[in-house]
Amino acid sequence: MATATGIHHRTYRAELRLRHTKAEWFRLALVIVLLLVVPYALNTYWLGIANSILIAVVGAVGLNILVGFTGQISLGQGGFLAVGAYTSAILSTRAGLPVPLAIIVAILVTAFIGALFGLPALRLKGLYLAIATLASQEIIMFVVRRWGFLTEGKGYIEVPRLPFIERETFELQWYWILLPITFVAVLMARNVFRTSLGRSFMAVRDQDIAAEAIGVNITRAKVTAFALSSGFVGLSGALSAYYTETVTWERFTLDVSVLYLAMIIVGGLGSIAGSVYGAIFMMLLPALLTEVGQKAGDSIPFITDQLPAIKNAIFGIAIITFLLIEPRGLDRIWSRMKDYVRFWPFRY
Amino acid sequence: MSNFLLLTVYGLADGAILALAALGFVLIYKATRVINFAQGEFLLVGAYMFYTAFVVMRLPWILASVVGVIGAIILGVLVERFVLRPLVGESAISVIMVTIGLSSVLKALVQMFFGTSVREQPKILPTGSIEFLGATMPVNRLLVILIAGVVLAAFTIFFRRSRHGIAMRAVADDQQAALTMGISVRQIFALAWALAAVSALVAGVLLADLSAVEQNIASFGLIVFPVVILGGLDSVPGTIVGGLTIGLLKQYVSGYADPGLAEVIPYVVLVAILMVRPYGIFGETRIERV
């Protein structure tokens, strides 16, 4: 793992640590303080967006494990989110399973289905795989739309509100539920890449034939990567089911897959921190645009009329701009900023 | 029997349009190794450009077609120059995402200028029907098959006979060898995008003439994937076989079984093919080395 210059490791343990310098610990402390203050500083609307971000972070981290770390392009994110959401919703509304258990089962089911749809990855690469996962997205969408018994013929599932959640403090309580779950999920994902399994994922990404030659079991690495990634995505889907209290297929279309891919591209492929930045960026962008649009719309009515189209255009422009200017995303920009400060007044 | 014939004509017409859309896709992939997720939006933009020239500017349809073709060429060249060229040599995911971003921008632009409502466009193709073997055949669909056939044949002759066509094939085969022979790879890339935009324009206009000018035209772009996988990502004849197969399959399934199932059946076929032949049926197998 590349670390900054000027840091010398004397033991392998020290090198494997997640944080090496005092500055890194200090920044972590700042982030934690910020996360603890956030719910009391924001109003309900923005707290709701913070909650959606927390859910999206889990999904983006899951997708980055697959796309950024293992190099298997997936357009099936929406489908896997749907599997997680539908499984947990059906289990807790109809089978009467307690919510934590339903979420765990949902994670396992999504991981299984992810591994199943990952099987073509054993023979396919790159662009062909991307198209195969597009097919898995469409097939899962067809199933959740057309199999009436999933939703008892209603087309949607209503998930009852968790018993201890009050109406007035809905967003606040959810924030305190989601924050630890997301924190643990991100930490877990970060730690996977300190293990041999995580390293084997990266070996498959960088050069799969060479990886096989040095003894990485490619089949195992690819299928596990699909399962692990889908597990995170399933968790994200399940959380969104309880948080939004309805499950409909409209929330899991191909656009959602694209949105999540955009998150990890903008954030930085192959970086857990990048997935977090990307999720924050991509979830905040439409909210901020709405805000700006409403302000500007008073003077220029065109903006109010065309707000959805403008949002789509800016979404696309954001993706293109990042790919053209900084293909390694926000994570790289952030580390460059840190370097600039650290080496100031020298350039490097 | 008459129902079967009718479904066949509908399927062939759909398939012919699909083949045109897929042709543009394969052209781009062959020459530049880019998977164009914005192919559906190219159809959409093409259809709206023709609509603007034909209905808004009230040009006769021949002039409108010329305006459309010029617009499509400009679109293709601009996209290649400013969006794709900086990404030459980048990873597959970057290239895929940039075309996805492009599709989002194109769709948004169309929405900004024309709104989301369905635009009526006077039919160019005659809408009557003829009796054949006891079946009533819609003339416009038969003509669509004919037009698409002519365009596809023209493209095939272009690749086989013309200087630029042969240069394109050379670039697709081996870029470095083509460069040493004095072929400008940049020009060929631009040409590939321009031709793809033109074939998408034809497909978009035909599709709009069969139904209406609306945002849904873009959704045709996704069904291109089963078509090109069936035919092989880099095979021009494959697009015709793939397009017609998928078009017929969709119509038969929706006619005899379930219209909803028809939407998903191409993808099931796609997965099945990829499991058996990872490079599609007519696709070129590549040997990988470290």
XYZ file of C-alpha atoms in Angstrom:
638
model
C 0.000 0.000 0.000
C 1.437 3.293 -1.015
C 1.969 5.607 1.898
C 3.183 9.155 1.850
C 6.848 9.892 1.791
C 8.555 10.598 5.078
C 6.780 7.793 6.916
C 8.985 4.856 7.772
C 7.607 1.542 8.935
C 9.680 -0.653 11.181
C 7.261 -3.574 11.387
C 4.737 -5.123 9.023
C 2.053 -4.550 11.642
C 2.782 -0.857 11.615
C 2.583 -0.770 7.845
C -0.801 -2.478 7.848
C -2.310 0.012 10.258
C -5.229 1.991 8.909
C -3.881 5.254 10.273
C -0.212 6.073 10.445
C 0.177 9.644 11.538
C -1.157 11.864 14.286
C -2.704 14.088 11.626
C -4.748 11.164 10.367
C -6.034 10.413 13.872
C -6.794 14.087 14.365
C -8.811 14.221 11.147
C -10.709 11.101 12.192
C -11.541 12.750 15.501
C -12.775 15.830 13.661
C -14.996 13.705 11.414
C -16.446 11.887 14.432
C -17.193 15.157 16.221
C -18.818 16.440 13.033
C -20.945 13.304 12.717
C -22.071 13.663 16.339
C -22.968 17.327 15.928
C -24.679 17.011 12.525
C -28.104 15.775 13.728
C -28.494 18.742 16.072
C -27.294 21.327 13.571
C -29.492 20.309 10.633
C -33.212 20.702 10.193
C -35.441 17.737 9.416
C -35.200 18.121 5.638
C -31.413 18.071 5.552
C -31.268 15.367 8.201
C -33.408 13.257 5.872
C -30.851 13.802 3.129
C -28.083 12.877 5.579
C -29.926 9.615 6.258
C -30.244 8.854 2.544
C -26.539 9.530 2.204
C -25.751 7.059 4.987
C -27.778 4.363 3.208
C -26.186 5.213 -0.136
C -22.699 5.023 1.372
C -23.225 1.345 2.216
C -24.367 0.614 -1.330
C -21.547 2.606 -2.906
C -18.954 0.854 -0.763
C -20.414 -2.482 -1.876
C -20.276 -1.525 -5.535
C -16.729 -0.231 -5.201
C -15.620 -3.586 -3.777
C -16.777 -5.165 -7.014
C -15.970 -2.505 -9.594
C -13.131 -0.544 -8.064
C -11.256 -3.295 -6.248
C -12.005 -6.405 -8.285
C -12.414 -4.736 -11.662
C -15.719 -6.442 -12.477
C -17.989 -3.820 -14.011
C -21.531 -4.160 -12.745
C -24.649 -2.443 -14.016
C -26.821 -4.643 -11.790
C -26.664 -2.514 -8.640
C -30.333 -1.509 -8.821
C -31.384 -5.127 -9.120
C -29.350 -6.202 -6.104
C -30.691 -3.295 -4.046
C -34.156 -4.522 -5.008
C -33.359 -8.051 -3.852
C -32.253 -6.733 -0.461
C -35.254 -4.457 -0.064
C -37.872 -6.981 -1.188
C -36.405 -9.847 0.849
C -36.289 -7.917 4.101
C -39.695 -6.333 3.528
C -41.395 -9.635 2.734
C -39.715 -11.445 5.610
C -40.669 -8.893 8.214
C -44.189 -8.125 6.988
C -45.364 -11.601 6.086
C -43.102 -14.089 7.839
C -43.070 -11.869 10.926
C -39.330 -12.099 11.401
C -37.797 -9.553 13.777
C -36.233 -6.697 11.815
C -32.530 -7.372 12.567
C -32.966 -11.011 11.589
C -34.812 -10.021 8.397
C -31.960 -7.689 7.479
C -29.379 -10.415 8.048
C -31.331 -12.878 5.914
C -31.704 -10.183 3.241
C -27.935 -9.686 3.206
C -27.368 -13.425 2.796
C -30.003 -13.791 0.067
C -28.607 -10.824 -1.877
C -25.092 -12.190 -1.511
C -26.281 -15.529 -2.881
C -28.098 -13.966 -5.818
C -25.123 -11.715 -6.471
C -22.833 -14.741 -6.606
C -25.290 -16.435 -8.951
C -25.348 -13.501 -11.358
C -21.588 -13.257 -10.918
C -21.117 -16.684 -12.469
C -20.968 -15.274 -16.028
C -17.999 -13.205 -14.765
C -15.974 -16.393 -14.689
C -15.983 -16.432 -18.467
C -16.599 -12.798 -19.315
C -14.494 -9.730 -18.959
C -14.774 -6.005 -19.172
C -17.348 -4.835 -21.642
C -19.028 -8.201 -22.149
C -19.447 -8.541 -18.401
C -20.929 -5.061 -18.179
C -23.578 -6.096 -20.688
C -24.237 -9.369 -18.857
C -24.843 -7.478 -15.597
C -27.155 -5.142 -17.487
C -29.139 -8.265 -18.346
C -29.199 -9.314 -14.691
C -30.574 -5.894 -13.808
C -33.353 -6.202 -16.386
C -34.183 -9.771 -15.368
C -34.410 -8.940 -11.651
C -36.557 -5.912 -12.493
C -38.872 -8.109 -14.544
C -39.199 -10.561 -11.664
C -40.044 -7.943 -9.043
C -42.494 -6.237 -11.362
C -44.297 -9.245 -12.678
C -44.320 -11.824 -9.899
C -47.492 -10.614 -8.246
C -47.187 -12.807 -5.169
C -44.113 -10.853 -4.038
C -46.268 -7.825 -3.367
C -49.570 -9.743 -2.972
C -50.692 -8.229 -6.258
C -50.463 -4.610 -5.062
C -47.277 -3.763 -6.927
C -45.677 -2.356 -3.793
C -44.996 -3.430 -0.216
C -45.806 -1.279 2.764
C -43.341 -1.800 5.560
C -44.661 -0.882 9.013
C -42.688 1.750 10.892
C -40.269 0.377 13.442
C -42.125 0.336 16.797
C -39.809 2.632 18.733
C -39.649 5.350 16.062
C -41.680 8.450 16.911
C -43.190 10.649 14.261
C -41.668 13.875 15.559
C -38.132 12.561 15.898
C -38.252 10.224 12.887
C -35.162 11.498 11.081
C -33.129 11.942 14.276
C -33.782 8.421 15.504
C -33.013 6.987 12.092
C -29.755 8.935 12.009
C -28.635 7.234 15.205
C -29.629 3.835 13.804
C -27.974 4.339 10.419
C -24.778 6.013 11.564
C -23.358 3.037 13.524
C -24.442 0.537 10.875
C -22.810 2.556 8.099
C -19.730 3.132 10.234
C -19.301 -0.591 10.891
C -19.945 -1.440 7.231
C -17.333 1.041 6.011
C -14.827 -0.168 8.596
C -15.437 -3.776 7.574
C -14.948 -2.977 3.908
C -11.761 -1.083 4.716
C -10.445 -4.053 6.641
C -11.263 -6.595 3.940
C -8.460 -5.096 1.896
C -5.922 -5.782 4.605
C -6.613 -9.508 4.296
C -5.395 -11.992 1.710
C -8.909 -12.192 0.276
C -8.983 -8.464 -0.394
C -5.510 -8.572 -1.878
C -6.599 -11.378 -4.191
C -9.462 -9.156 -5.419
C -6.963 -6.461 -6.333
C -4.679 -8.988 -8.003
C -7.598 -10.124 -10.189
C -8.304 -6.507 -11.088
C -4.743 -5.599 -11.976
C -3.889 -8.625 -14.088
C -5.984 -11.729 -13.758
C -3.781 -14.079 -15.734
C -0.726 -13.111 -13.705
C -2.780 -13.455 -10.527
C -3.699 -16.998 -11.482
C -0.059 -17.756 -12.190
C 1.016 -16.736 -8.688
C -1.653 -18.920 -7.132
C -4.735 -16.747 -6.707
C -7.870 -18.791 -7.176
C -9.630 -16.542 -9.683
C -12.932 -18.381 -9.594
C -13.079 -18.058 -5.831
C -11.978 -14.425 -5.860
C -14.539 -13.371 -8.460
C -17.504 -15.217 -6.948
C -16.605 -14.035 -3.433
C -16.245 -10.485 -4.687
C -19.722 -10.637 -6.208
C -21.156 -12.175 -3.024
C -19.408 -9.749 -0.670
C -20.298 -6.720 -2.747
C -23.916 -7.837 -3.077
C -24.024 -8.406 0.679
C -23.280 -4.717 1.269
C -25.732 -3.736 -1.438
C -28.369 -6.002 0.132
C -27.829 -4.270 3.486
C -28.276 -0.903 1.796
C -31.463 -2.105 0.100
C -32.869 -3.553 3.314
C -32.150 -0.361 5.270
C -33.825 1.713 2.576
C -36.901 -0.539 2.799
C -37.359 0.164 6.523
C -36.386 3.795 6.242
C -38.721 4.720 3.374
C -41.417 2.277 4.547
C -42.464 1.372 1.010
C -40.818 -0.901 -1.520
C -41.629 -0.338 -5.181
C -39.738 -1.346 -8.276
C -39.418 2.262 -9.466
C -36.701 2.873 -6.915
C -34.397 0.187 -8.331
C -34.268 0.888 -12.063
C -31.209 1.034 -14.281
C -30.923 4.741 -13.451
C -30.125 3.726 -9.885
C -27.363 1.410 -11.085
C -25.969 4.295 -13.090
C -26.249 6.659 -10.118
C -24.209 4.294 -7.939
C -21.594 3.828 -10.661
C -21.401 7.606 -10.889
C -20.859 7.775 -7.118
C -17.831 5.514 -7.187
C -16.406 7.127 -10.330
C -16.756 10.606 -8.886
C -15.500 9.453 -5.506
C -12.651 7.333 -6.770
C -12.511 3.755 -7.990
C -10.714 1.371 -5.690
C -10.991 3.547 -2.625
C -13.340 3.022 0.308
C -13.045 6.649 1.356
C -13.751 7.581 -2.250
C -17.047 5.686 -2.206
C -18.066 7.707 0.846
C -17.134 11.024 -0.782
C -18.859 9.998 -4.010
C -22.067 8.989 -2.248
C -22.127 12.303 -0.378
C -21.446 14.267 -3.566
C -24.024 12.496 -5.704
C -26.762 12.653 -3.060
C -26.099 16.290 -2.191
C -25.915 17.437 -5.805
C -29.654 17.133 -6.628
C -30.653 18.568 -3.248
C -28.390 21.572 -3.698
C -29.555 22.026 -7.284
C -33.170 22.075 -6.097
C -32.216 24.687 -3.531
C -30.351 26.847 -6.047
C -33.033 26.280 -8.671
C -35.766 27.530 -6.362
C -33.787 30.664 -5.518
C -32.896 31.378 -9.139
C -36.332 30.314 -10.344
C -37.926 33.415 -8.798
C -36.157 35.602 -11.318
C -35.773 33.171 -14.215
C -38.892 31.001 -14.629
C -37.154 28.853 -17.250
C -35.062 27.232 -14.492
C -38.097 26.213 -12.466
C -39.802 24.685 -15.490
C -36.762 22.767 -16.600
C -35.364 21.786 -13.206
C -35.595 17.989 -13.725
C -33.921 18.260 -17.135
C -31.262 20.592 -15.769
C -30.559 18.143 -12.956
C -30.096 15.317 -15.446
C -27.833 17.437 -17.597
C -25.669 18.448 -14.636
C -25.551 14.821 -13.484
C -24.179 13.816 -16.883
C -21.818 16.766 -17.077
C -20.477 15.964 -13.599
C -19.645 12.403 -14.666
C -18.004 13.505 -17.913
C -16.042 16.313 -16.235
C -14.666 14.018 -13.546
C -13.646 11.384 -16.068
C -11.929 13.914 -18.282
C -10.244 15.992 -15.600
C -9.677 13.708 -12.626
C -10.480 10.068 -13.463
C -9.398 8.992 -9.994
C -12.059 11.086 -8.399
C -12.559 13.113 -5.253
C -10.311 10.813 -3.250
C -7.352 11.788 -5.424
C -8.249 15.476 -5.262
C -8.392 15.247 -1.469
C -5.013 13.536 -1.213
C -3.484 16.099 -3.553
C -4.837 18.853 -1.350
C -3.305 17.206 1.704
C 0.030 16.858 -0.059
C -0.044 20.493 -1.073
C -0.499 21.601 2.522
C 2.036 19.124 3.863
C 4.830 20.080 1.512
C 4.102 23.782 1.411
C 6.013 25.919 0.362
C 7.557 23.250 -1.872
C 5.648 21.717 -4.770
C 6.549 18.149 -3.825
C -51.465 -18.071 -40.163
C -52.318 -14.481 -41.018
C -51.475 -13.548 -37.443
C -48.138 -15.280 -37.815
C -47.380 -13.363 -41.025
C -48.354 -10.102 -39.423
C -46.136 -10.754 -36.407
C -43.330 -11.668 -38.768
C -43.638 -8.362 -40.622
C -43.765 -6.421 -37.358
C -40.800 -8.377 -36.049
C -38.768 -7.866 -39.199
C -39.519 -4.134 -39.179
C -38.459 -3.852 -35.530
C -35.469 -6.024 -36.263
C -34.427 -3.909 -39.237
C -34.467 -0.762 -37.101
C -32.601 -2.602 -34.360
C -30.020 -3.718 -36.884
C -29.489 -0.089 -37.935
C -29.074 1.031 -34.336
C -26.749 -1.912 -33.680
C -24.752 -1.114 -36.812
C -23.790 2.269 -35.386
C -22.901 0.606 -32.125
C -20.703 -2.026 -33.784
C -19.013 0.601 -35.967
C -17.931 2.518 -32.896
C -16.839 -0.595 -31.052
C -14.910 -1.987 -33.991
C -13.008 1.187 -34.739
C -12.501 2.640 -31.270
C -13.235 -0.147 -28.710
C -15.829 2.042 -27.060
C -19.139 0.642 -25.851
C -21.600 3.386 -26.607
C -24.321 3.491 -23.984
C -25.635 6.654 -25.618
C -26.732 4.841 -28.789
C -30.401 5.131 -27.795
C -29.940 8.865 -27.237
C -28.372 9.150 -30.683
C -31.611 7.703 -32.054
C -33.555 10.178 -29.943
C -31.510 13.204 -30.982
C -31.656 12.075 -34.609
C -35.428 11.787 -34.515
C -35.777 15.237 -32.931
C -33.371 16.858 -35.382
C -35.441 15.515 -38.248
C -38.603 16.665 -36.467
C -37.162 20.160 -36.076
C -36.257 20.394 -39.744
C -39.415 18.739 -41.030
C -42.160 20.056 -38.761
C -40.774 23.144 -37.051
C -38.872 24.561 -40.029
C -41.380 23.140 -42.542
C -38.768 21.838 -44.951
C -39.737 19.159 -47.490
C -38.774 15.749 -46.204
C -35.782 15.312 -48.537
C -34.231 18.583 -47.369
C -35.114 17.691 -43.800
C -33.246 14.414 -44.197
C -30.206 16.277 -45.465
C -30.346 18.656 -42.496
C -30.706 15.639 -40.206
C -27.724 13.850 -41.732
C -25.543 16.963 -41.455
C -26.650 17.431 -37.858
C -25.893 13.797 -37.074
C -22.408 14.044 -38.580
C -21.681 17.173 -36.555
C -22.962 15.486 -33.396
C -20.839 12.397 -33.978
C -17.671 14.330 -34.694
C -18.142 16.680 -31.740
C -18.757 13.794 -29.338
C -15.686 11.976 -30.574
C -13.461 15.054 -30.409
C -14.466 16.466 -27.055
C -15.695 13.505 -25.017
C -14.090 10.297 -26.213
C -10.709 11.336 -27.561
C -9.325 12.478 -24.202
C -10.178 9.026 -22.855
C -8.248 6.978 -25.417
C -6.412 4.249 -23.538
C -8.451 4.584 -20.335
C -10.072 1.591 -18.635
C -13.323 0.060 -19.843
C -15.288 1.432 -16.898
C -14.246 5.031 -17.624
C -15.280 4.718 -21.238
C -18.617 3.134 -20.331
C -19.335 5.801 -17.747
C -18.488 8.672 -20.041
C -20.998 7.437 -22.604
C -23.555 6.992 -19.832
C -22.915 10.581 -18.776
C -23.257 11.628 -22.388
C -26.579 9.835 -22.680
C -27.837 11.686 -19.628
C -26.801 15.042 -21.091
C -28.298 14.345 -24.531
C -31.585 13.192 -23.052
C -31.723 16.242 -20.792
C -31.042 18.569 -23.727
C -33.872 17.049 -25.740
C -36.127 17.374 -22.706
C -35.160 21.020 -22.234
C -35.861 21.988 -25.831
C -38.887 19.845 -26.599
C -40.424 18.886 -23.251
C -41.611 15.397 -22.396
C -44.887 15.402 -24.313
C -45.331 13.276 -27.430
C -44.880 15.236 -30.642
C -47.022 14.369 -33.629
C -45.196 14.232 -36.911
C -46.989 13.792 -40.239
C -46.292 10.301 -41.523
C -43.720 10.172 -44.284
C -44.325 6.559 -45.204
C -47.755 5.634 -46.605
C -49.956 4.188 -43.878
C -52.242 1.965 -45.950
C -52.129 -1.808 -45.983
C -52.001 -4.527 -48.585
C -53.542 -8.003 -48.613
C -51.069 -10.833 -48.854
C -51.810 -14.535 -48.231
C -54.909 -13.540 -46.321
C -53.017 -11.193 -44.032
C -53.363 -7.421 -43.966
C -49.860 -6.043 -44.109
C -49.124 -2.473 -43.055
C -47.256 -0.821 -45.929
C -45.133 1.411 -43.725
C -43.554 -1.527 -41.915
C -42.759 -3.264 -45.190
C -41.142 -0.039 -46.391
C -39.157 0.222 -43.154
C -37.717 -3.213 -43.816
C -36.862 -2.116 -47.356
C -35.261 1.195 -46.339
C -33.248 -0.397 -43.539
C -32.140 -3.091 -45.970
C -30.983 -0.501 -48.493
C -29.112 1.506 -45.850
C -27.457 -1.617 -44.440
C -26.470 -2.713 -47.945
C -25.049 0.741 -48.650
C -22.958 0.549 -45.472
C -21.724 -2.924 -46.379
C -20.678 -1.773 -49.863
C -19.002 1.261 -48.296
C -16.901 -1.008 -46.070
C -15.978 -3.365 -48.859
C -15.372 -0.987 -51.754
C -14.604 2.568 -50.674
C -11.191 3.814 -49.627
C -12.435 5.094 -46.268
C -14.320 1.890 -45.623
C -11.236 -0.216 -46.182
C -9.224 2.167 -44.006
C -11.819 1.706 -41.253
C -11.496 -2.037 -41.467
C -7.733 -1.717 -41.327
C -7.931 0.408 -38.167
C -10.352 -2.036 -36.591
C -7.990 -4.868 -37.367
C -4.747 -3.351 -36.100
C -4.374 0.313 -35.207
C -0.588 0.432 -35.241
C -0.290 -1.348 -38.561
C -2.885 1.032 -39.983
C -0.928 4.023 -38.672
C 2.253 2.830 -40.352
C 0.364 2.521 -43.631
C -0.444 6.233 -43.435
C -4.050 5.967 -42.302
C -5.095 8.736 -39.949
C -6.593 6.887 -36.994
C -8.045 10.140 -35.672
C -9.983 10.714 -38.863
C -11.200 7.143 -38.834
C -12.425 7.511 -35.240
C -14.298 10.662 -36.185
C -15.694 8.931 -39.251
C -16.866 5.969 -37.176
C -18.754 8.234 -34.780
C -20.230 10.268 -37.627
C -21.432 7.157 -39.462
C -22.820 5.714 -36.243
C -24.762 8.915 -35.648
C -26.107 8.793 -39.217
C -27.265 5.188 -38.930
C -28.833 6.068 -35.574
C -30.562 9.007 -37.239
C -32.096 6.731 -39.877
C -33.196 4.291 -37.192
C -34.598 7.105 -35.049
C -36.560 8.687 -37.891
C -38.015 5.320 -38.969
C -38.952 4.519 -35.394
C -40.562 7.931 -34.942
C -42.515 7.435 -38.155
C -43.873 4.082 -36.946
C -44.874 5.429 -33.527
C -44.325 9.056 -32.580
C -41.578 11.512 -31.727
C -41.130 11.007 -27.981
C -38.575 10.362 -25.253
C -39.252 6.621 -25.321
C -37.226 6.290 -28.502
C -34.122 6.317 -26.314
C -35.167 3.095 -24.586
C -34.490 1.337 -27.875
C -30.819 1.824 -27.093
C -30.793 -0.851 -24.415
C -32.229 -3.614 -26.603
C -29.245 -3.016 -28.856
C -27.121 -4.909 -26.341
C -28.767 -8.324 -26.787
C -28.581 -7.714 -30.546
C -24.872 -6.988 -30.604
C -24.070 -9.805 -28.185
C -26.024 -12.202 -30.361
C -24.178 -10.980 -33.431
C -20.839 -10.373 -31.756
C -19.690 -6.919 -30.721
C -17.444 -6.535 -33.747
C -19.396 -8.161 -36.539
C -21.317 -6.071 -39.072
C -23.249 -8.983 -40.651
C -23.913 -10.127 -37.081
C -25.972 -6.991 -36.423
C -28.390 -7.932 -39.192
C -28.793 -11.514 -37.990
C -28.973 -10.360 -34.369
C -31.374 -7.517 -35.082
C -33.810 -9.638 -37.044
C -33.638 -12.501 -34.522
C -34.319 -10.259 -31.539
C -37.015 -8.326 -33.418
C -38.845 -11.511 -34.422
C -38.389 -13.107 -31.015
C -39.888 -10.083 -29.270
C -42.890 -9.966 -31.584
C -43.588 -13.713 -31.380
C -43.305 -13.760 -27.599
C -45.531 -10.722 -27.226
C -47.996 -12.064 -29.807
C -48.246 -15.643 -28.599
C -47.309 -15.421 -24.929
C -47.052 -12.246 -22.913
C -46.102 -8.690 -23.982
C -44.375 -8.131 -20.620
C -42.263 -11.216 -21.088
C -41.239 -9.920 -24.517
C -39.437 -7.018 -22.821
C -37.162 -9.304 -20.843
C -36.725 -12.253 -23.206
C -33.889 -10.598 -25.204
C -31.860 -10.327 -21.998
C -32.462 -13.967 -21.102
C -31.210 -14.897 -24.568
C -28.235 -12.610 -24.003
C -27.200 -14.307 -20.757
C -27.702 -17.739 -22.290
C -25.476 -16.876 -25.259
C -22.777 -15.357 -23.104
C -22.698 -18.463 -20.930
C -22.079 -20.670 -23.952
C -20.079 -18.371 -26.207
C -18.414 -15.549 -24.247
C -17.676 -13.506 -27.375
C -21.130 -13.747 -28.956
C -22.004 -15.918 -31.909
C -20.120 -14.089 -34.663
C -17.697 -12.246 -32.419
C -13.979 -12.579 -32.787
C -12.347 -14.624 -30.027
C -9.405 -12.831 -28.530
C -6.457 -14.627 -27.052
C -5.306 -12.950 -23.874
C -1.751 -12.713 -22.769
C -0.168 -11.199 -19.706
